[in-house]
Amino acid sequence: MVMHKNKRILIGVTGGIAAYKVPHLVRQLKERGAEVRVVMSGSAQEFVTPMTLQAVSGLPVSLNLLDVEAESGMGHIELARWADVVLVAPATANFMAKIASGFADDLLSTLILATEAPLIIAPAMNQQMWQHPATQENLSILESRGVKVLGPADGLQACGEIGPGRMVEPEIIAQTILSQNTEDESHCDLLSGVNVVVTAGPTWEAIDPVRGITNHSSGKMGYALAAAARHSGANVTLVSGPVHLPTPSGVNKIAVSSAKQMLEAVLGCVSDTEIFIGVAAVADYRPVQTRDQKIKKSGDTMSIELVKNPDILASVAACPEKPFTVGFAAETENILEHARKKRIAKSVDMIAANNVAGREGAFGNQKNAVTLITKDAEIEIALMDKYDLAMEMIRCIKQEYEKTRLLV
Ligand code: CTP
């Protein structure tokens, strides 16, 4: 289990409605062992109180630059030196403009100029404001300076509009920041130069322009495996169905929607692939027909005829020059038994038996446990954070992959 003990995270909160999620973010970071200090802009205090953030962080919250008392305690320079990482969440359009231009007219903008710690921002704003050329130019400036930008996510906004501008969920911000930490600590060359393809997330099988068949897969396990493979030195392609997760750094992402598109993308790169990990929760069936126009309501019942989707994992395993193939078996009962059968039926080298039943199941959760099944071994990996589990899996995959290469 990777611990994140010495991670000092300074969270800067600026004035957007997503500030109400920051107490939860602070707790998520602290639960994973981080030490958190909060600095708030004036307008952030309109959305969430310093008292709340002081209570959840367990440390005094800093508010003002020109405050004699505060400067005699932990002033802006000490805060700037204290942080291992500075995270601005939510980052408003105004604050992005301010730091892109190098202003230092309040505590947060000043310490951002004064710190040597990496800066991560999680923007949140109305979707038109996000898409405005001024904001996009500021974004490019910040990215060109090495600022890491998480999100924004797409979806329904507080203002009622739909589009990009929602702050990425606190769990995902916490996971990304702390896996960044793990990345720093555990960069290794287990899979140096090896080409790895990972599928992740659900698929979306359209019924008509507004409806479709999908499932609850969050994509977290697949994204964690892509990040872990990358941190192990692999060249990683991530073929992903629709999810709300930031792409792990250094990973080449191909965004797809349906199972057919996912298969096409995978077959497009399989000949150069040494390890294939199928984590996607691919819809088993799709509508025979996708209507061009929205289906109107009519009778009391209706049926939609479905046809089987191609099996992506089995198709890869059937390729003449097949890579080392790893699948997941999402099961709700007789987990190991079903998983063993699935491994043989799909001719894959390794399958991760995964319990997806009920509240404790893998879907959407931060933690997971699997049993890795190969033709001659079964390795149990206990419940742990999905990133840590992914790193353990990469170690086992590497060992088994090496064995198959020795046999050639
Ligand atoms: N898989 C795939 N293409 C499909 C269905 C599944 O690539 N059309 C892959 C998944 O990515 C996973 C493995 O096959 O690695 C097993 O998926 P799972 O949903 O557990 O099993 P299914 O084959 O769909 O069988 P069932 O739904 O009957 O359990």
Short mmCIF file of C-alpha atoms and ligand atoms in Angstrom, two decimals:
data_model
loop_
_atom_site.label_atom_id
_atom_site.label_comp_id
_atom_site.label_asym_id
_atom_site.label_seq_id
_atom_site.Cartn_x
_atom_site.Cartn_y
_atom_site.Cartn_z
CA MET A 1 0.00 0.00 0.00
CA VAL A 2 1.43 3.35 -0.98
CA MET A 3 1.08 5.96 1.76
CA HIS A 4 1.06 9.65 1.06
CA LYS A 5 2.41 10.88 4.37
CA ASN A 6 4.58 13.83 3.56
CA LYS A 7 2.33 15.38 1.01
CA ARG A 8 1.69 18.98 1.94
CA ILE A 9 -1.09 20.32 -0.21
CA LEU A 10 -1.96 23.97 -0.21
CA ILE A 11 -5.48 24.46 -1.58
CA GLY A 12 -6.36 27.88 -2.93
CA VAL A 13 -10.12 28.41 -3.11
CA THR A 14 -11.47 31.09 -5.46
CA GLY A 15 -15.00 32.41 -5.76
CA GLY A 16 -17.18 29.98 -7.69
CA ILE A 17 -20.17 27.89 -6.67
CA ALA A 18 -18.02 24.73 -6.82
CA ALA A 19 -16.30 26.06 -3.67
CA TYR A 20 -19.04 24.23 -1.74
CA LYS A 21 -17.28 20.97 -2.71
CA VAL A 22 -13.94 21.98 -1.20
CA PRO A 23 -14.62 20.72 2.36
CA HIS A 24 -15.23 17.29 0.83
CA LEU A 25 -12.02 17.61 -1.21
CA VAL A 26 -10.05 18.48 1.93
CA ARG A 27 -11.41 15.38 3.66
CA GLN A 28 -10.63 13.17 0.67
CA LEU A 29 -7.01 14.37 0.70
CA LYS A 30 -6.65 14.02 4.46
CA GLU A 31 -8.12 10.52 4.49
CA ARG A 32 -5.31 9.53 2.14
CA GLY A 33 -2.65 10.89 4.50
CA ALA A 34 -2.09 14.36 3.06
CA GLU A 35 -1.57 17.49 5.18
CA VAL A 36 -3.80 20.27 3.89
CA ARG A 37 -3.72 24.05 4.36
CA VAL A 38 -6.32 26.33 2.83
CA VAL A 39 -5.98 29.85 1.43
CA MET A 40 -9.20 31.59 0.39
CA SER A 41 -9.82 34.53 -1.91
CA GLY A 42 -12.27 37.20 -0.74
CA SER A 43 -15.08 36.01 -3.02
CA ALA A 44 -14.53 32.33 -2.08
CA GLN A 45 -15.67 33.30 1.43
CA GLU A 46 -19.10 34.16 -0.04
CA PHE A 47 -19.56 30.49 -0.99
CA VAL A 48 -17.98 28.56 1.90
CA THR A 49 -16.85 29.79 5.30
CA PRO A 50 -13.27 29.83 6.61
CA MET A 51 -14.61 28.19 9.77
CA THR A 52 -15.79 25.12 7.80
CA LEU A 53 -12.46 24.73 6.05
CA GLN A 54 -10.53 25.24 9.27
CA ALA A 55 -12.61 22.52 10.92
CA VAL A 56 -12.07 19.96 8.14
CA SER A 57 -8.40 20.77 7.54
CA GLY A 58 -7.55 21.04 11.25
CA LEU A 59 -5.27 24.01 10.49
CA PRO A 60 -5.79 27.79 10.40
CA VAL A 61 -7.16 29.10 7.10
CA SER A 62 -5.24 32.01 5.52
CA LEU A 63 -7.26 34.87 4.07
CA ASN A 64 -5.31 38.12 3.76
CA LEU A 65 -2.00 39.27 2.36
CA LEU A 66 -1.72 42.49 4.32
CA ASP A 67 -2.58 41.15 7.73
CA VAL A 68 0.05 41.87 10.37
CA GLU A 69 -1.03 39.03 12.62
CA ALA A 70 -1.17 36.46 9.82
CA GLU A 71 2.21 37.53 8.44
CA SER A 72 3.77 37.13 11.86
CA GLY A 73 2.53 33.50 11.86
CA MET A 74 2.65 31.64 8.57
CA GLY A 75 2.99 34.47 6.05
CA HIS A 76 2.84 34.25 2.28
CA ILE A 77 6.50 33.25 1.86
CA GLU A 78 6.30 30.52 4.51
CA LEU A 79 3.13 29.17 2.92
CA ALA A 80 4.81 29.21 -0.49
CA ARG A 81 7.76 27.24 0.93
CA TRP A 82 5.61 24.88 3.00
CA ALA A 83 3.66 23.44 0.04
CA ASP A 84 4.69 20.34 -1.92
CA VAL A 85 1.84 21.12 -4.30
CA VAL A 86 -0.39 24.16 -4.78
CA LEU A 87 -3.88 23.27 -5.95
CA VAL A 88 -6.40 25.94 -6.95
CA ALA A 89 -9.90 24.47 -6.76
CA PRO A 90 -12.17 25.82 -8.00
CA ALA A 91 -10.17 28.11 -10.30
CA THR A 92 -12.43 30.83 -11.72
CA ALA A 93 -11.97 32.51 -15.12
CA ASN A 94 -10.89 35.65 -13.27
CA PHE A 95 -8.27 33.83 -11.25
CA MET A 96 -6.87 32.08 -14.34
CA ALA A 97 -6.56 35.49 -16.02
CA LYS A 98 -4.87 36.87 -12.95
CA ILE A 99 -2.19 34.22 -12.69
CA ALA A 100 -1.67 34.08 -16.47
CA SER A 101 -0.81 37.80 -16.24
CA GLY A 102 1.32 37.42 -13.12
CA PHE A 103 -0.75 39.63 -10.82
CA ALA A 104 0.01 39.53 -7.09
CA ASP A 105 -2.82 41.52 -5.54
CA ASP A 106 -3.99 39.05 -2.92
CA LEU A 107 -2.55 36.27 -0.78
CA LEU A 108 -3.20 33.38 -3.18
CA SER A 109 -1.89 35.05 -6.35
CA THR A 110 1.14 36.31 -4.44
CA LEU A 111 2.13 32.96 -3.04
CA ILE A 112 1.67 31.36 -6.46
CA LEU A 113 4.39 33.70 -7.75
CA ALA A 114 6.53 32.97 -4.71
CA THR A 115 6.31 29.16 -4.68
CA GLU A 116 8.52 26.61 -6.35
CA ALA A 117 5.91 23.88 -5.84
CA PRO A 118 4.04 22.53 -8.88
CA LEU A 119 0.73 24.27 -9.56
CA ILE A 120 -2.44 22.35 -10.36
CA ILE A 121 -5.73 24.06 -11.17
CA ALA A 122 -9.27 22.67 -11.37
CA PRO A 123 -11.22 25.27 -13.37
CA ALA A 124 -14.95 25.76 -12.80
CA MET A 125 -17.12 28.31 -14.58
CA ASN A 126 -20.05 28.77 -16.94
CA GLN A 127 -19.42 26.86 -20.18
CA GLN A 128 -19.47 30.05 -22.35
CA MET A 129 -16.89 31.63 -20.06
CA TRP A 130 -14.71 28.51 -20.38
CA GLN A 131 -14.96 28.53 -24.18
CA HIS A 132 -14.29 32.28 -24.47
CA PRO A 133 -11.06 32.93 -26.42
CA ALA A 134 -9.70 34.99 -23.51
CA THR A 135 -10.02 32.05 -21.11
CA GLN A 136 -8.64 29.61 -23.69
CA GLU A 137 -5.62 31.87 -24.28
CA ASN A 138 -5.01 32.09 -20.54
CA LEU A 139 -5.28 28.32 -20.37
CA SER A 140 -2.62 27.93 -23.10
CA ILE A 141 -0.32 30.35 -21.30
CA LEU A 142 -0.68 28.45 -18.03
CA GLU A 143 -0.18 25.05 -19.70
CA SER A 144 2.89 26.31 -21.53
CA ARG A 145 4.34 27.21 -18.11
CA GLY A 146 3.80 23.66 -16.86
CA VAL A 147 0.63 24.27 -14.86
CA LYS A 148 -1.36 21.02 -14.71
CA VAL A 149 -5.03 21.52 -15.51
CA LEU A 150 -7.64 19.07 -14.23
CA GLY A 151 -10.88 19.32 -16.16
CA PRO A 152 -13.24 21.01 -16.34
CA ALA A 153 -15.78 18.17 -16.63
CA ASP A 154 -18.77 18.26 -18.94
CA GLY A 155 -22.34 18.22 -17.72
CA LEU A 156 -25.20 20.13 -16.11
CA GLN A 157 -24.04 23.39 -14.54
CA ALA A 158 -25.34 25.33 -11.54
CA CYS A 159 -26.55 28.01 -14.00
CA GLY A 160 -28.73 25.39 -15.76
CA GLU A 161 -26.57 25.22 -18.90
CA ILE A 162 -24.93 22.03 -20.14
CA GLY A 163 -21.33 21.92 -21.29
CA PRO A 164 -17.70 22.02 -20.14
CA GLY A 165 -17.19 24.01 -16.92
CA ARG A 166 -17.99 21.77 -13.96
CA MET A 167 -15.23 21.29 -11.42
CA VAL A 168 -13.83 17.75 -11.58
CA GLU A 169 -15.24 15.72 -8.65
CA PRO A 170 -13.23 15.92 -5.38
CA GLU A 171 -12.48 12.15 -5.37
CA ILE A 172 -10.91 12.41 -8.81
CA ILE A 173 -8.88 15.51 -7.92
CA ALA A 174 -7.59 13.77 -4.78
CA GLN A 175 -6.77 10.58 -6.66
CA THR A 176 -4.98 12.46 -9.45
CA ILE A 177 -2.90 14.59 -7.11
CA LEU A 178 -1.86 11.71 -4.91
CA SER A 179 -1.13 9.39 -7.82
CA GLN A 180 1.07 12.22 -9.12
CA ASN A 181 2.84 11.92 -5.80
CA THR A 182 3.12 8.17 -6.25
CA GLU A 183 4.39 8.82 -9.76
CA ASP A 184 7.22 10.93 -8.37
CA GLU A 185 8.05 8.26 -5.82
CA SER A 186 7.68 5.18 -7.91
CA HIS A 187 8.68 5.92 -11.47
CA CYS A 188 10.26 2.66 -12.53
CA ASP A 189 11.28 0.86 -15.67
CA LEU A 190 9.31 -2.37 -15.22
CA LEU A 191 7.77 -1.99 -18.68
CA SER A 192 10.30 0.36 -20.22
CA GLY A 193 9.55 0.86 -23.94
CA VAL A 194 6.79 -1.79 -23.99
CA ASN A 195 3.66 -0.86 -26.01
CA VAL A 196 0.55 -1.27 -23.88
CA VAL A 197 -3.08 -0.76 -24.91
CA VAL A 198 -5.78 -0.39 -22.24
CA THR A 199 -9.54 -0.19 -22.83
CA ALA A 200 -11.57 1.59 -20.16
CA GLY A 201 -14.97 2.95 -19.21
CA PRO A 202 -18.40 1.96 -20.46
CA THR A 203 -19.60 1.98 -24.05
CA TRP A 204 -22.63 3.90 -25.27
CA GLU A 205 -24.90 2.11 -27.71
CA ALA A 206 -27.22 4.67 -29.25
CA ILE A 207 -30.94 3.95 -29.59
CA ASP A 208 -31.76 7.34 -31.07
CA PRO A 209 -30.05 10.78 -30.90
CA VAL A 210 -30.93 11.24 -27.20
CA ARG A 211 -31.04 7.73 -25.74
CA GLY A 212 -28.69 4.83 -25.45
CA ILE A 213 -27.65 1.70 -23.57
CA THR A 214 -24.73 2.04 -21.16
CA ASN A 215 -23.63 0.92 -17.67
CA HIS A 216 -22.17 2.21 -14.39
CA SER A 217 -18.46 1.77 -15.22
CA SER A 218 -16.60 4.90 -14.01
CA GLY A 219 -13.39 4.10 -15.91
CA LYS A 220 -11.31 4.50 -12.71
CA MET A 221 -9.70 1.03 -12.82
CA GLY A 222 -8.76 1.31 -16.51
CA TYR A 223 -7.38 4.83 -16.05
CA ALA A 224 -5.41 3.69 -12.99
CA LEU A 225 -3.91 0.83 -15.01
CA ALA A 226 -3.04 3.18 -17.88
CA ALA A 227 -1.34 5.56 -15.38
CA ALA A 228 0.50 2.70 -13.64
CA ALA A 229 1.72 1.25 -16.96
CA ARG A 230 2.92 4.71 -18.00
CA HIS A 231 4.72 5.21 -14.67
CA SER A 232 6.39 1.87 -15.31
CA GLY A 233 7.90 3.21 -18.52
CA ALA A 234 5.42 1.77 -21.06
CA ASN A 235 4.11 3.60 -24.14
CA VAL A 236 0.43 3.60 -23.32
CA THR A 237 -2.63 3.98 -25.55
CA LEU A 238 -5.89 4.28 -23.65
CA VAL A 239 -9.02 3.53 -25.69
CA SER A 240 -11.76 5.00 -23.58
CA GLY A 241 -15.54 5.08 -23.61
CA PRO A 242 -17.32 8.18 -22.22
CA VAL A 243 -16.07 8.96 -18.67
CA HIS A 244 -15.41 12.08 -16.55
CA LEU A 245 -11.75 11.45 -15.80
CA PRO A 246 -8.66 13.44 -16.73
CA THR A 247 -6.25 11.60 -19.06
CA PRO A 248 -3.18 10.42 -17.10
CA SER A 249 -0.12 12.41 -18.14
CA GLY A 250 1.96 10.93 -20.94
CA VAL A 251 -0.85 8.60 -22.04
CA ASN A 252 -2.21 8.68 -25.60
CA LYS A 253 -6.00 8.63 -25.30
CA ILE A 254 -8.38 7.61 -28.09
CA ALA A 255 -11.95 8.59 -27.15
CA VAL A 256 -14.67 6.31 -28.49
CA SER A 257 -18.35 5.81 -27.81
CA SER A 258 -19.71 2.45 -29.05
CA ALA A 259 -18.27 -1.08 -28.86
CA LYS A 260 -17.82 -1.10 -32.64
CA GLN A 261 -15.73 2.10 -32.45
CA MET A 262 -13.73 0.66 -29.56
CA LEU A 263 -12.97 -2.50 -31.55
CA GLU A 264 -11.91 -0.45 -34.58
CA ALA A 265 -9.57 1.71 -32.47
CA VAL A 266 -8.05 -1.36 -30.78
CA LEU A 267 -7.54 -3.29 -34.02
CA GLY A 268 -5.90 -0.17 -35.46
CA CYS A 269 -3.02 -0.46 -32.97
CA VAL A 270 -2.94 -4.16 -32.00
CA SER A 271 -0.17 -5.18 -34.42
CA ASP A 272 2.28 -2.94 -32.50
CA THR A 273 1.00 -3.94 -29.06
CA GLU A 274 2.91 -6.16 -26.65
CA ILE A 275 0.41 -6.09 -23.78
CA PHE A 276 -3.35 -5.60 -24.10
CA ILE A 277 -5.45 -4.97 -20.98
CA GLY A 278 -9.21 -5.01 -21.55
CA VAL A 279 -10.86 -3.21 -18.64
CA ALA A 280 -13.77 -1.61 -20.51
CA ALA A 281 -17.28 -2.63 -19.53
CA VAL A 282 -18.32 -3.18 -23.13
CA ALA A 283 -22.07 -3.42 -23.72
CA ASP A 284 -22.79 -7.01 -24.74
CA TYR A 285 -25.61 -5.96 -27.09
CA ARG A 286 -26.53 -2.93 -29.16
CA PRO A 287 -29.81 -1.93 -30.82
CA VAL A 288 -30.20 -3.55 -34.26
CA GLN A 289 -31.19 -0.14 -35.53
CA THR A 290 -30.19 3.34 -34.37
CA ARG A 291 -32.95 5.81 -35.24
CA ASP A 292 -31.98 9.14 -36.83
CA GLN A 293 -34.78 10.98 -35.02
CA LYS A 294 -35.97 10.82 -31.42
CA ILE A 295 -38.45 7.95 -30.95
CA LYS A 296 -41.88 9.32 -29.99
CA LYS A 297 -43.87 7.80 -27.15
CA SER A 298 -46.75 5.60 -28.37
CA GLY A 299 -48.04 2.26 -26.96
CA ASP A 300 -47.90 1.10 -23.30
CA THR A 301 -45.02 -1.24 -24.01
CA MET A 302 -42.24 -1.22 -26.52
CA SER A 303 -39.35 -3.51 -27.39
CA ILE A 304 -35.99 -2.79 -28.85
CA GLU A 305 -34.31 -5.56 -30.76
CA LEU A 306 -30.68 -6.02 -29.80
CA VAL A 307 -27.80 -7.71 -31.56
CA LYS A 308 -24.59 -9.04 -29.99
CA ASN A 309 -21.57 -6.73 -29.99
CA PRO A 310 -18.15 -7.94 -31.07
CA ASP A 311 -16.02 -9.22 -28.18
CA ILE A 312 -12.99 -6.92 -28.22
CA LEU A 313 -10.85 -8.93 -25.81
CA ALA A 314 -11.54 -12.22 -27.61
CA SER A 315 -10.85 -10.56 -30.98
CA VAL A 316 -7.44 -9.37 -29.75
CA ALA A 317 -6.66 -12.80 -28.30
CA ALA A 318 -7.54 -14.36 -31.67
CA CYS A 319 -5.08 -12.19 -33.64
CA PRO A 320 -2.25 -14.19 -35.27
CA GLU A 321 0.46 -12.08 -33.57
CA LYS A 322 -1.52 -11.69 -30.39
CA PRO A 323 -0.16 -9.54 -27.57
CA PHE A 324 -0.07 -10.74 -23.96
CA THR A 325 -3.77 -10.36 -23.16
CA VAL A 326 -5.31 -9.46 -19.83
CA GLY A 327 -9.05 -9.29 -19.23
CA PHE A 328 -11.36 -8.51 -16.34
CA ALA A 329 -14.23 -10.71 -15.31
CA ALA A 330 -16.95 -8.54 -13.78
CA GLU A 331 -19.01 -10.99 -11.74
CA THR A 332 -21.69 -10.81 -9.06
CA GLU A 333 -21.69 -14.51 -8.00
CA ASN A 334 -19.41 -17.58 -8.21
CA ILE A 335 -16.70 -15.07 -9.02
CA LEU A 336 -13.65 -17.34 -9.41
CA GLU A 337 -15.49 -20.11 -11.19
CA HIS A 338 -16.97 -17.76 -13.80
CA ALA A 339 -13.65 -15.96 -14.22
CA ARG A 340 -11.73 -19.23 -14.85
CA LYS A 341 -14.25 -20.20 -17.54
CA LYS A 342 -14.08 -16.74 -19.11
CA ARG A 343 -10.27 -16.89 -19.35
CA ILE A 344 -10.44 -20.16 -21.23
CA ALA A 345 -13.41 -19.18 -23.41
CA LYS A 346 -11.71 -15.97 -24.55
CA SER A 347 -8.20 -17.56 -24.80
CA VAL A 348 -6.59 -14.83 -22.71
CA ASP A 349 -3.34 -15.13 -20.77
CA MET A 350 -4.60 -13.59 -17.53
CA ILE A 351 -7.97 -12.60 -16.14
CA ALA A 352 -8.68 -10.41 -13.13
CA ALA A 353 -11.69 -11.76 -11.26
CA ASN A 354 -13.59 -8.75 -10.01
CA ASN A 355 -16.57 -8.68 -7.67
CA VAL A 356 -18.98 -5.98 -8.91
CA ALA A 357 -21.87 -6.92 -6.64
CA GLY A 358 -23.67 -4.39 -4.44
CA ARG A 359 -22.32 -1.31 -2.67
CA GLU A 360 -18.91 -2.83 -1.97
CA GLY A 361 -18.49 -3.80 -5.63
CA ALA A 362 -15.83 -2.34 -7.90
CA PHE A 363 -17.99 -0.04 -10.05
CA GLY A 364 -17.35 3.62 -9.21
CA ASN A 365 -15.49 2.84 -5.98
CA GLN A 366 -12.09 4.20 -5.08
CA LYS A 367 -10.89 0.79 -3.94
CA ASN A 368 -10.91 -2.63 -5.51
CA ALA A 369 -9.63 -6.18 -4.94
CA VAL A 370 -9.00 -8.83 -7.61
CA THR A 371 -7.75 -12.37 -8.06
CA LEU A 372 -5.45 -12.72 -11.06
CA ILE A 373 -5.94 -16.04 -12.80
CA THR A 374 -3.47 -17.49 -15.31
CA LYS A 375 -3.28 -21.02 -16.68
CA ASP A 376 -1.16 -22.18 -13.76
CA ALA A 377 -1.57 -19.67 -10.93
CA GLU A 378 -4.10 -17.67 -8.95
CA ILE A 379 -2.84 -14.54 -7.20
CA GLU A 380 -5.06 -12.71 -4.74
CA ILE A 381 -4.58 -8.95 -4.41
CA ALA A 382 -6.30 -7.53 -1.32
CA LEU A 383 -8.63 -4.52 -1.21
CA MET A 384 -6.68 -1.31 -1.84
CA ASP A 385 -6.81 2.02 -3.67
CA LYS A 386 -7.30 1.42 -7.41
CA TYR A 387 -3.97 3.05 -8.30
CA ASP A 388 -2.05 0.88 -5.82
CA LEU A 389 -3.90 -2.17 -7.10
CA ALA A 390 -3.02 -1.19 -10.67
CA MET A 391 0.69 -1.00 -9.72
CA GLU A 392 0.49 -4.49 -8.15
CA MET A 393 -1.24 -5.79 -11.27
CA ILE A 394 1.45 -4.27 -13.51
CA ARG A 395 4.13 -6.13 -11.49
CA CYS A 396 2.28 -9.45 -11.94
CA ILE A 397 1.54 -8.77 -15.62
CA LYS A 398 5.21 -7.99 -16.22
CA GLN A 399 6.27 -11.33 -14.66
CA GLU A 400 3.79 -13.37 -16.68
CA TYR A 401 4.55 -11.43 -19.87
CA GLU A 402 8.28 -12.16 -19.42
CA LYS A 403 7.51 -15.87 -19.06
CA THR A 404 5.63 -15.97 -22.38
CA ARG A 405 8.54 -14.20 -24.08
CA LEU A 406 10.98 -16.79 -22.76
CA LEU A 407 8.82 -19.52 -24.31
CA VAL A 408 9.06 -18.01 -27.81
N1 CTP B 1 -15.11 -7.60 -23.20
C1 CTP B 1 -14.80 -7.14 -24.44
N2 CTP B 1 -15.78 -7.02 -25.39
C2 CTP B 1 -17.05 -7.36 -25.10
C3 CTP B 1 -17.38 -7.84 -23.81
C4 CTP B 1 -16.39 -7.95 -22.88
O1 CTP B 1 -13.64 -6.82 -24.71
N3 CTP B 1 -17.98 -7.24 -26.04
C5 CTP B 1 -14.01 -7.78 -22.23
C6 CTP B 1 -14.06 -6.86 -21.03
O2 CTP B 1 -13.28 -5.69 -21.27
C7 CTP B 1 -13.45 -7.71 -19.95
C8 CTP B 1 -13.82 -9.13 -20.35
O3 CTP B 1 -14.14 -9.07 -21.72
O4 CTP B 1 -12.04 -7.65 -19.96
C9 CTP B 1 -14.98 -9.72 -19.61
O5 CTP B 1 -16.07 -8.84 -19.57
P1 CTP B 1 -17.37 -9.19 -18.75
O6 CTP B 1 -18.36 -8.08 -18.89
O7 CTP B 1 -16.99 -9.65 -17.38
O8 CTP B 1 -17.88 -10.50 -19.47
P2 CTP B 1 -18.69 -10.78 -20.75
O9 CTP B 1 -17.79 -11.40 -21.75
O10 CTP B 1 -19.43 -9.56 -21.21
O11 CTP B 1 -19.70 -11.90 -20.25
P3 CTP B 1 -20.97 -11.79 -19.24
O12 CTP B 1 -21.53 -10.41 -19.42
O13 CTP B 1 -21.86 -12.88 -19.72
O14 CTP B 1 -20.44 -12.06 -17.86
#
